[in-house]
Amino acid sequence: SLFGEVEDADIPEPDIPDCPPWRTLEQLNREKEVVGVYISGHPLDDFRFEIDHFCNADTSILEDLDEVLKRKETRIAGIITSAAHLTSKNGSPYGRFVLEDFAGAHEFVVFKDDYIRFKSYITQDWFVMVQVGVDSWFNKKEQKEFKRLKVRNIEMLSDLREKRIKTINIDIPLNKLDDALISNIKALCKEHQGDVPIQFHVHDTETSIEMLSRSVKVEMSREMTEALESFDALRWHIKKA
């Protein structure tokens, strides 16, 4: 009947399709898009080594041009969060990009020859190290000279280990040197073969010996640095090119 009892319909739950996991950067970008901040990490977390060893400032310093002017070099790592390739009123191409790091963000503008030189790097989501200085320009309208930031160089963060590491120096106290440590170092070097030479420094209170290995060279990958950090019996540092 019209008002008779009706059995509940058995409606199956919809199947959730399998989706590939997001890349780390995509996940972080979506987090920031939704809540305004990164939640599960920061895009630069994978480049802590490069930031610690090859950079000497962050974006906060760029608010003070006099402080930048005092420095011989100012090198800042970051991710390009926006990029634009534009044309001025007189027909000259130029570029704008925002570099974001752990401290904040800063917008850069590059013109003329600098734009031609660096335009391939002005790409969103690229991880770069920007070397900046201070330049001056004369404003004809106001008849006054102004200081401004100038991009002097841009490099990919992913290239810095290969380009800027000359040797790895490994320091081992003689009383810590044994067959097991030697075997572990050999295995590590074999696993991470590359082009970077290793120099060993073995010492005690009376003796100090330095040996540059001519046959063993390694790739200074993240896995290699993490493995070196795991050795309690040695200390290590890089010599920069």
Short mmCIF file of N, CA and C in Angstrom, two decimals, residues 95-183:
data_model
loop_
_atom_site.label_atom_id
_atom_site.label_comp_id
_atom_site.label_asym_id
_atom_site.label_seq_id
_atom_site.Cartn_x
_atom_site.Cartn_y
_atom_site.Cartn_z
N GLY A 95 62.02 39.86 -15.54
CA GLY A 95 61.40 38.79 -14.76
C GLY A 95 61.21 39.17 -13.30
N ARG A 96 60.19 38.59 -12.69
CA ARG A 96 59.94 38.72 -11.25
C ARG A 96 59.82 37.33 -10.65
N PHE A 97 60.36 37.16 -9.45
CA PHE A 97 60.13 35.90 -8.75
C PHE A 97 60.18 36.12 -7.25
N VAL A 98 59.42 35.31 -6.54
CA VAL A 98 59.40 35.36 -5.08
C VAL A 98 60.18 34.17 -4.55
N LEU A 99 61.17 34.44 -3.72
CA LEU A 99 61.98 33.41 -3.09
C LEU A 99 61.54 33.27 -1.65
N GLU A 100 61.16 32.06 -1.25
CA GLU A 100 60.71 31.80 0.12
C GLU A 100 61.68 30.87 0.82
N ASP A 101 62.01 31.20 2.08
CA ASP A 101 62.86 30.33 2.89
C ASP A 101 62.22 30.16 4.26
N PHE A 102 63.00 29.66 5.24
CA PHE A 102 62.45 29.43 6.57
C PHE A 102 62.09 30.74 7.28
N ALA A 103 62.73 31.84 6.88
CA ALA A 103 62.54 33.12 7.58
C ALA A 103 61.41 33.96 6.99
N GLY A 104 61.06 33.73 5.74
CA GLY A 104 60.04 34.55 5.10
C GLY A 104 60.13 34.47 3.59
N ALA A 105 59.89 35.59 2.94
CA ALA A 105 59.91 35.61 1.47
C ALA A 105 60.31 36.99 0.99
N HIS A 106 60.85 37.01 -0.24
CA HIS A 106 61.25 38.29 -0.82
C HIS A 106 61.06 38.21 -2.33
N GLU A 107 60.58 39.31 -2.90
CA GLU A 107 60.41 39.37 -4.36
C GLU A 107 61.62 40.03 -5.01
N PHE A 108 62.14 39.39 -6.05
CA PHE A 108 63.25 39.91 -6.82
C PHE A 108 62.77 40.30 -8.22
N VAL A 109 63.43 41.29 -8.78
CA VAL A 109 63.17 41.70 -10.16
C VAL A 109 64.51 41.73 -10.89
N VAL A 110 64.56 41.12 -12.06
CA VAL A 110 65.79 41.13 -12.86
C VAL A 110 65.50 41.70 -14.24
N PHE A 111 66.42 42.57 -14.70
CA PHE A 111 66.24 43.28 -15.96
C PHE A 111 67.39 42.99 -16.93
N LYS A 112 67.17 43.32 -18.17
CA LYS A 112 68.19 43.39 -19.22
C LYS A 112 69.09 42.15 -19.25
N ASP A 113 70.42 42.38 -19.16
CA ASP A 113 71.36 41.26 -19.28
C ASP A 113 71.18 40.25 -18.15
N ASP A 114 70.83 40.73 -16.96
CA ASP A 114 70.61 39.80 -15.84
C ASP A 114 69.44 38.88 -16.14
N TYR A 115 68.40 39.42 -16.76
CA TYR A 115 67.24 38.57 -17.11
C TYR A 115 67.64 37.52 -18.14
N ILE A 116 68.39 37.93 -19.15
CA ILE A 116 68.84 36.97 -20.17
C ILE A 116 69.66 35.86 -19.53
N ARG A 117 70.50 36.24 -18.56
CA ARG A 117 71.39 35.28 -17.92
C ARG A 117 70.64 34.31 -17.00
N PHE A 118 69.62 34.82 -16.31
CA PHE A 118 68.99 34.01 -15.26
C PHE A 118 67.57 33.56 -15.57
N LYS A 119 67.03 33.88 -16.74
CA LYS A 119 65.61 33.63 -16.98
C LYS A 119 65.25 32.15 -16.89
N SER A 120 66.19 31.26 -17.23
CA SER A 120 65.87 29.83 -17.16
C SER A 120 65.67 29.36 -15.72
N TYR A 121 66.22 30.10 -14.75
CA TYR A 121 66.05 29.74 -13.34
C TYR A 121 64.75 30.27 -12.75
N ILE A 122 64.13 31.22 -13.41
CA ILE A 122 62.91 31.84 -12.87
C ILE A 122 61.74 30.92 -13.18
N THR A 123 61.62 29.88 -12.38
CA THR A 123 60.63 28.83 -12.59
C THR A 123 60.00 28.45 -11.25
N GLN A 124 58.71 28.44 -11.20
CA GLN A 124 58.02 28.14 -9.94
C GLN A 124 58.36 26.73 -9.46
N ASP A 125 58.51 26.62 -8.14
CA ASP A 125 58.82 25.37 -7.44
C ASP A 125 60.26 24.90 -7.63
N TRP A 126 61.12 25.73 -8.18
CA TRP A 126 62.54 25.38 -8.26
C TRP A 126 63.24 25.79 -6.96
N PHE A 127 64.19 24.94 -6.54
CA PHE A 127 64.99 25.20 -5.34
C PHE A 127 66.33 25.80 -5.78
N VAL A 128 66.61 27.01 -5.33
CA VAL A 128 67.79 27.71 -5.83
C VAL A 128 68.54 28.40 -4.70
N MET A 129 69.81 28.72 -4.98
CA MET A 129 70.59 29.60 -4.12
C MET A 129 70.83 30.88 -4.91
N VAL A 130 70.43 32.00 -4.32
CA VAL A 130 70.55 33.30 -4.97
C VAL A 130 71.65 34.10 -4.26
N GLN A 131 72.61 34.56 -5.04
CA GLN A 131 73.64 35.46 -4.50
C GLN A 131 73.25 36.88 -4.86
N VAL A 132 73.17 37.74 -3.85
CA VAL A 132 72.70 39.11 -4.09
C VAL A 132 73.75 40.11 -3.61
N GLY A 133 73.67 41.29 -4.17
CA GLY A 133 74.48 42.43 -3.75
C GLY A 133 73.61 43.67 -3.81
N VAL A 134 74.23 44.81 -3.65
CA VAL A 134 73.50 46.08 -3.70
C VAL A 134 74.04 46.91 -4.85
N ASP A 135 73.13 47.40 -5.66
CA ASP A 135 73.46 48.24 -6.81
C ASP A 135 72.79 49.59 -6.61
N SER A 136 73.11 50.53 -7.46
CA SER A 136 72.45 51.85 -7.40
C SER A 136 71.97 52.23 -8.78
N TRP A 137 70.91 53.01 -8.82
CA TRP A 137 70.41 53.50 -10.10
C TRP A 137 69.91 54.93 -9.92
N PHE A 138 69.98 55.69 -11.00
CA PHE A 138 69.62 57.11 -10.94
C PHE A 138 68.22 57.29 -11.49
N ASN A 139 67.34 57.84 -10.65
CA ASN A 139 65.97 58.11 -11.05
C ASN A 139 65.92 59.49 -11.72
N LYS A 140 65.74 59.51 -13.02
CA LYS A 140 65.75 60.78 -13.75
C LYS A 140 64.60 61.68 -13.34
N LYS A 141 63.45 61.07 -13.06
CA LYS A 141 62.28 61.87 -12.71
C LYS A 141 62.50 62.61 -11.40
N GLU A 142 63.05 61.91 -10.41
CA GLU A 142 63.27 62.53 -9.10
C GLU A 142 64.67 63.12 -8.97
N GLN A 143 65.52 62.88 -9.99
CA GLN A 143 66.90 63.38 -9.96
C GLN A 143 67.59 62.94 -8.67
N LYS A 144 67.49 61.64 -8.42
CA LYS A 144 68.03 61.11 -7.16
C LYS A 144 68.53 59.69 -7.38
N GLU A 145 69.61 59.33 -6.69
CA GLU A 145 70.15 57.97 -6.79
C GLU A 145 69.56 57.10 -5.69
N PHE A 146 69.17 55.88 -6.07
CA PHE A 146 68.58 54.94 -5.12
C PHE A 146 69.41 53.65 -5.09
N LYS A 147 69.44 53.01 -3.91
CA LYS A 147 70.06 51.69 -3.79
C LYS A 147 68.99 50.62 -4.00
N ARG A 148 69.42 49.50 -4.59
CA ARG A 148 68.49 48.39 -4.79
C ARG A 148 69.27 47.08 -4.80
N LEU A 149 68.55 46.00 -4.50
CA LEU A 149 69.15 44.68 -4.55
C LEU A 149 69.44 44.27 -5.99
N LYS A 150 70.54 43.59 -6.18
CA LYS A 150 70.89 43.08 -7.50
C LYS A 150 71.21 41.60 -7.39
N VAL A 151 70.58 40.79 -8.22
CA VAL A 151 70.88 39.37 -8.28
C VAL A 151 72.19 39.18 -9.03
N ARG A 152 73.18 38.61 -8.36
CA ARG A 152 74.50 38.43 -8.97
C ARG A 152 74.68 37.02 -9.54
N ASN A 153 73.98 36.05 -8.96
CA ASN A 153 74.11 34.69 -9.47
C ASN A 153 72.95 33.85 -8.94
N ILE A 154 72.59 32.83 -9.67
CA ILE A 154 71.57 31.86 -9.24
C ILE A 154 72.10 30.47 -9.58
N GLU A 155 72.00 29.56 -8.62
CA GLU A 155 72.40 28.17 -8.83
C GLU A 155 71.32 27.25 -8.28
N MET A 156 71.21 26.08 -8.88
CA MET A 156 70.29 25.08 -8.37
C MET A 156 70.84 24.48 -7.08
N LEU A 157 70.01 24.37 -6.06
CA LEU A 157 70.47 23.75 -4.81
C LEU A 157 70.94 22.32 -5.04
N SER A 158 70.29 21.63 -5.94
CA SER A 158 70.63 20.23 -6.18
C SER A 158 72.00 20.06 -6.83
N ASP A 159 72.58 21.16 -7.36
CA ASP A 159 73.89 21.07 -8.01
C ASP A 159 75.04 21.43 -7.09
N LEU A 160 74.75 21.98 -5.92
CA LEU A 160 75.81 22.57 -5.10
C LEU A 160 76.81 21.54 -4.59
N ARG A 161 76.35 20.37 -4.20
CA ARG A 161 77.27 19.36 -3.67
C ARG A 161 78.32 18.99 -4.73
N GLU A 162 77.86 18.78 -5.94
CA GLU A 162 78.77 18.37 -7.01
C GLU A 162 79.71 19.50 -7.41
N LYS A 163 79.21 20.72 -7.43
CA LYS A 163 80.00 21.85 -7.93
C LYS A 163 80.92 22.46 -6.89
N ARG A 164 80.54 22.40 -5.61
CA ARG A 164 81.23 23.21 -4.61
C ARG A 164 82.01 22.40 -3.56
N ILE A 165 81.93 21.08 -3.61
CA ILE A 165 82.70 20.29 -2.65
C ILE A 165 83.99 19.82 -3.32
N LYS A 166 85.13 20.20 -2.74
CA LYS A 166 86.43 19.82 -3.29
C LYS A 166 86.90 18.48 -2.73
N THR A 167 86.87 18.32 -1.41
CA THR A 167 87.23 17.05 -0.77
C THR A 167 86.38 16.85 0.47
N ILE A 168 86.33 15.60 0.92
CA ILE A 168 85.77 15.27 2.23
C ILE A 168 86.93 14.94 3.16
N ASN A 169 87.03 15.62 4.26
CA ASN A 169 88.09 15.37 5.23
C ASN A 169 87.52 14.56 6.39
N ILE A 170 88.10 13.39 6.61
CA ILE A 170 87.64 12.50 7.68
C ILE A 170 88.72 12.43 8.75
N ASP A 171 88.37 12.77 9.96
CA ASP A 171 89.28 12.85 11.10
C ASP A 171 89.02 11.66 12.03
N ILE A 172 90.07 10.81 12.26
CA ILE A 172 89.92 9.61 13.06
C ILE A 172 91.01 9.57 14.15
N PRO A 173 90.64 9.57 15.42
CA PRO A 173 91.65 9.36 16.48
C PRO A 173 92.24 7.96 16.35
N LEU A 174 93.54 7.84 16.55
CA LEU A 174 94.22 6.55 16.36
C LEU A 174 93.65 5.46 17.26
N ASN A 175 93.24 5.82 18.47
CA ASN A 175 92.72 4.81 19.39
C ASN A 175 91.32 4.31 18.99
N LYS A 176 90.70 4.99 18.01
CA LYS A 176 89.39 4.55 17.52
C LYS A 176 89.51 3.73 16.23
N LEU A 177 90.70 3.71 15.66
CA LEU A 177 90.90 3.04 14.38
C LEU A 177 91.09 1.54 14.59
N ASP A 178 90.19 0.76 14.02
CA ASP A 178 90.31 -0.70 14.10
C ASP A 178 89.81 -1.31 12.80
N ASP A 179 89.90 -2.64 12.71
CA ASP A 179 89.52 -3.34 11.48
C ASP A 179 88.04 -3.13 11.13
N ALA A 180 87.20 -3.11 12.15
CA ALA A 180 85.77 -2.95 11.91
C ALA A 180 85.46 -1.58 11.31
N LEU A 181 86.10 -0.53 11.84
CA LEU A 181 85.86 0.82 11.31
C LEU A 181 86.38 0.93 9.88
N ILE A 182 87.57 0.38 9.63
CA ILE A 182 88.12 0.42 8.28
C ILE A 182 87.21 -0.31 7.30
N SER A 183 86.71 -1.46 7.71
CA SER A 183 85.80 -2.24 6.86
C SER A 183 84.52 -1.48 6.57
#
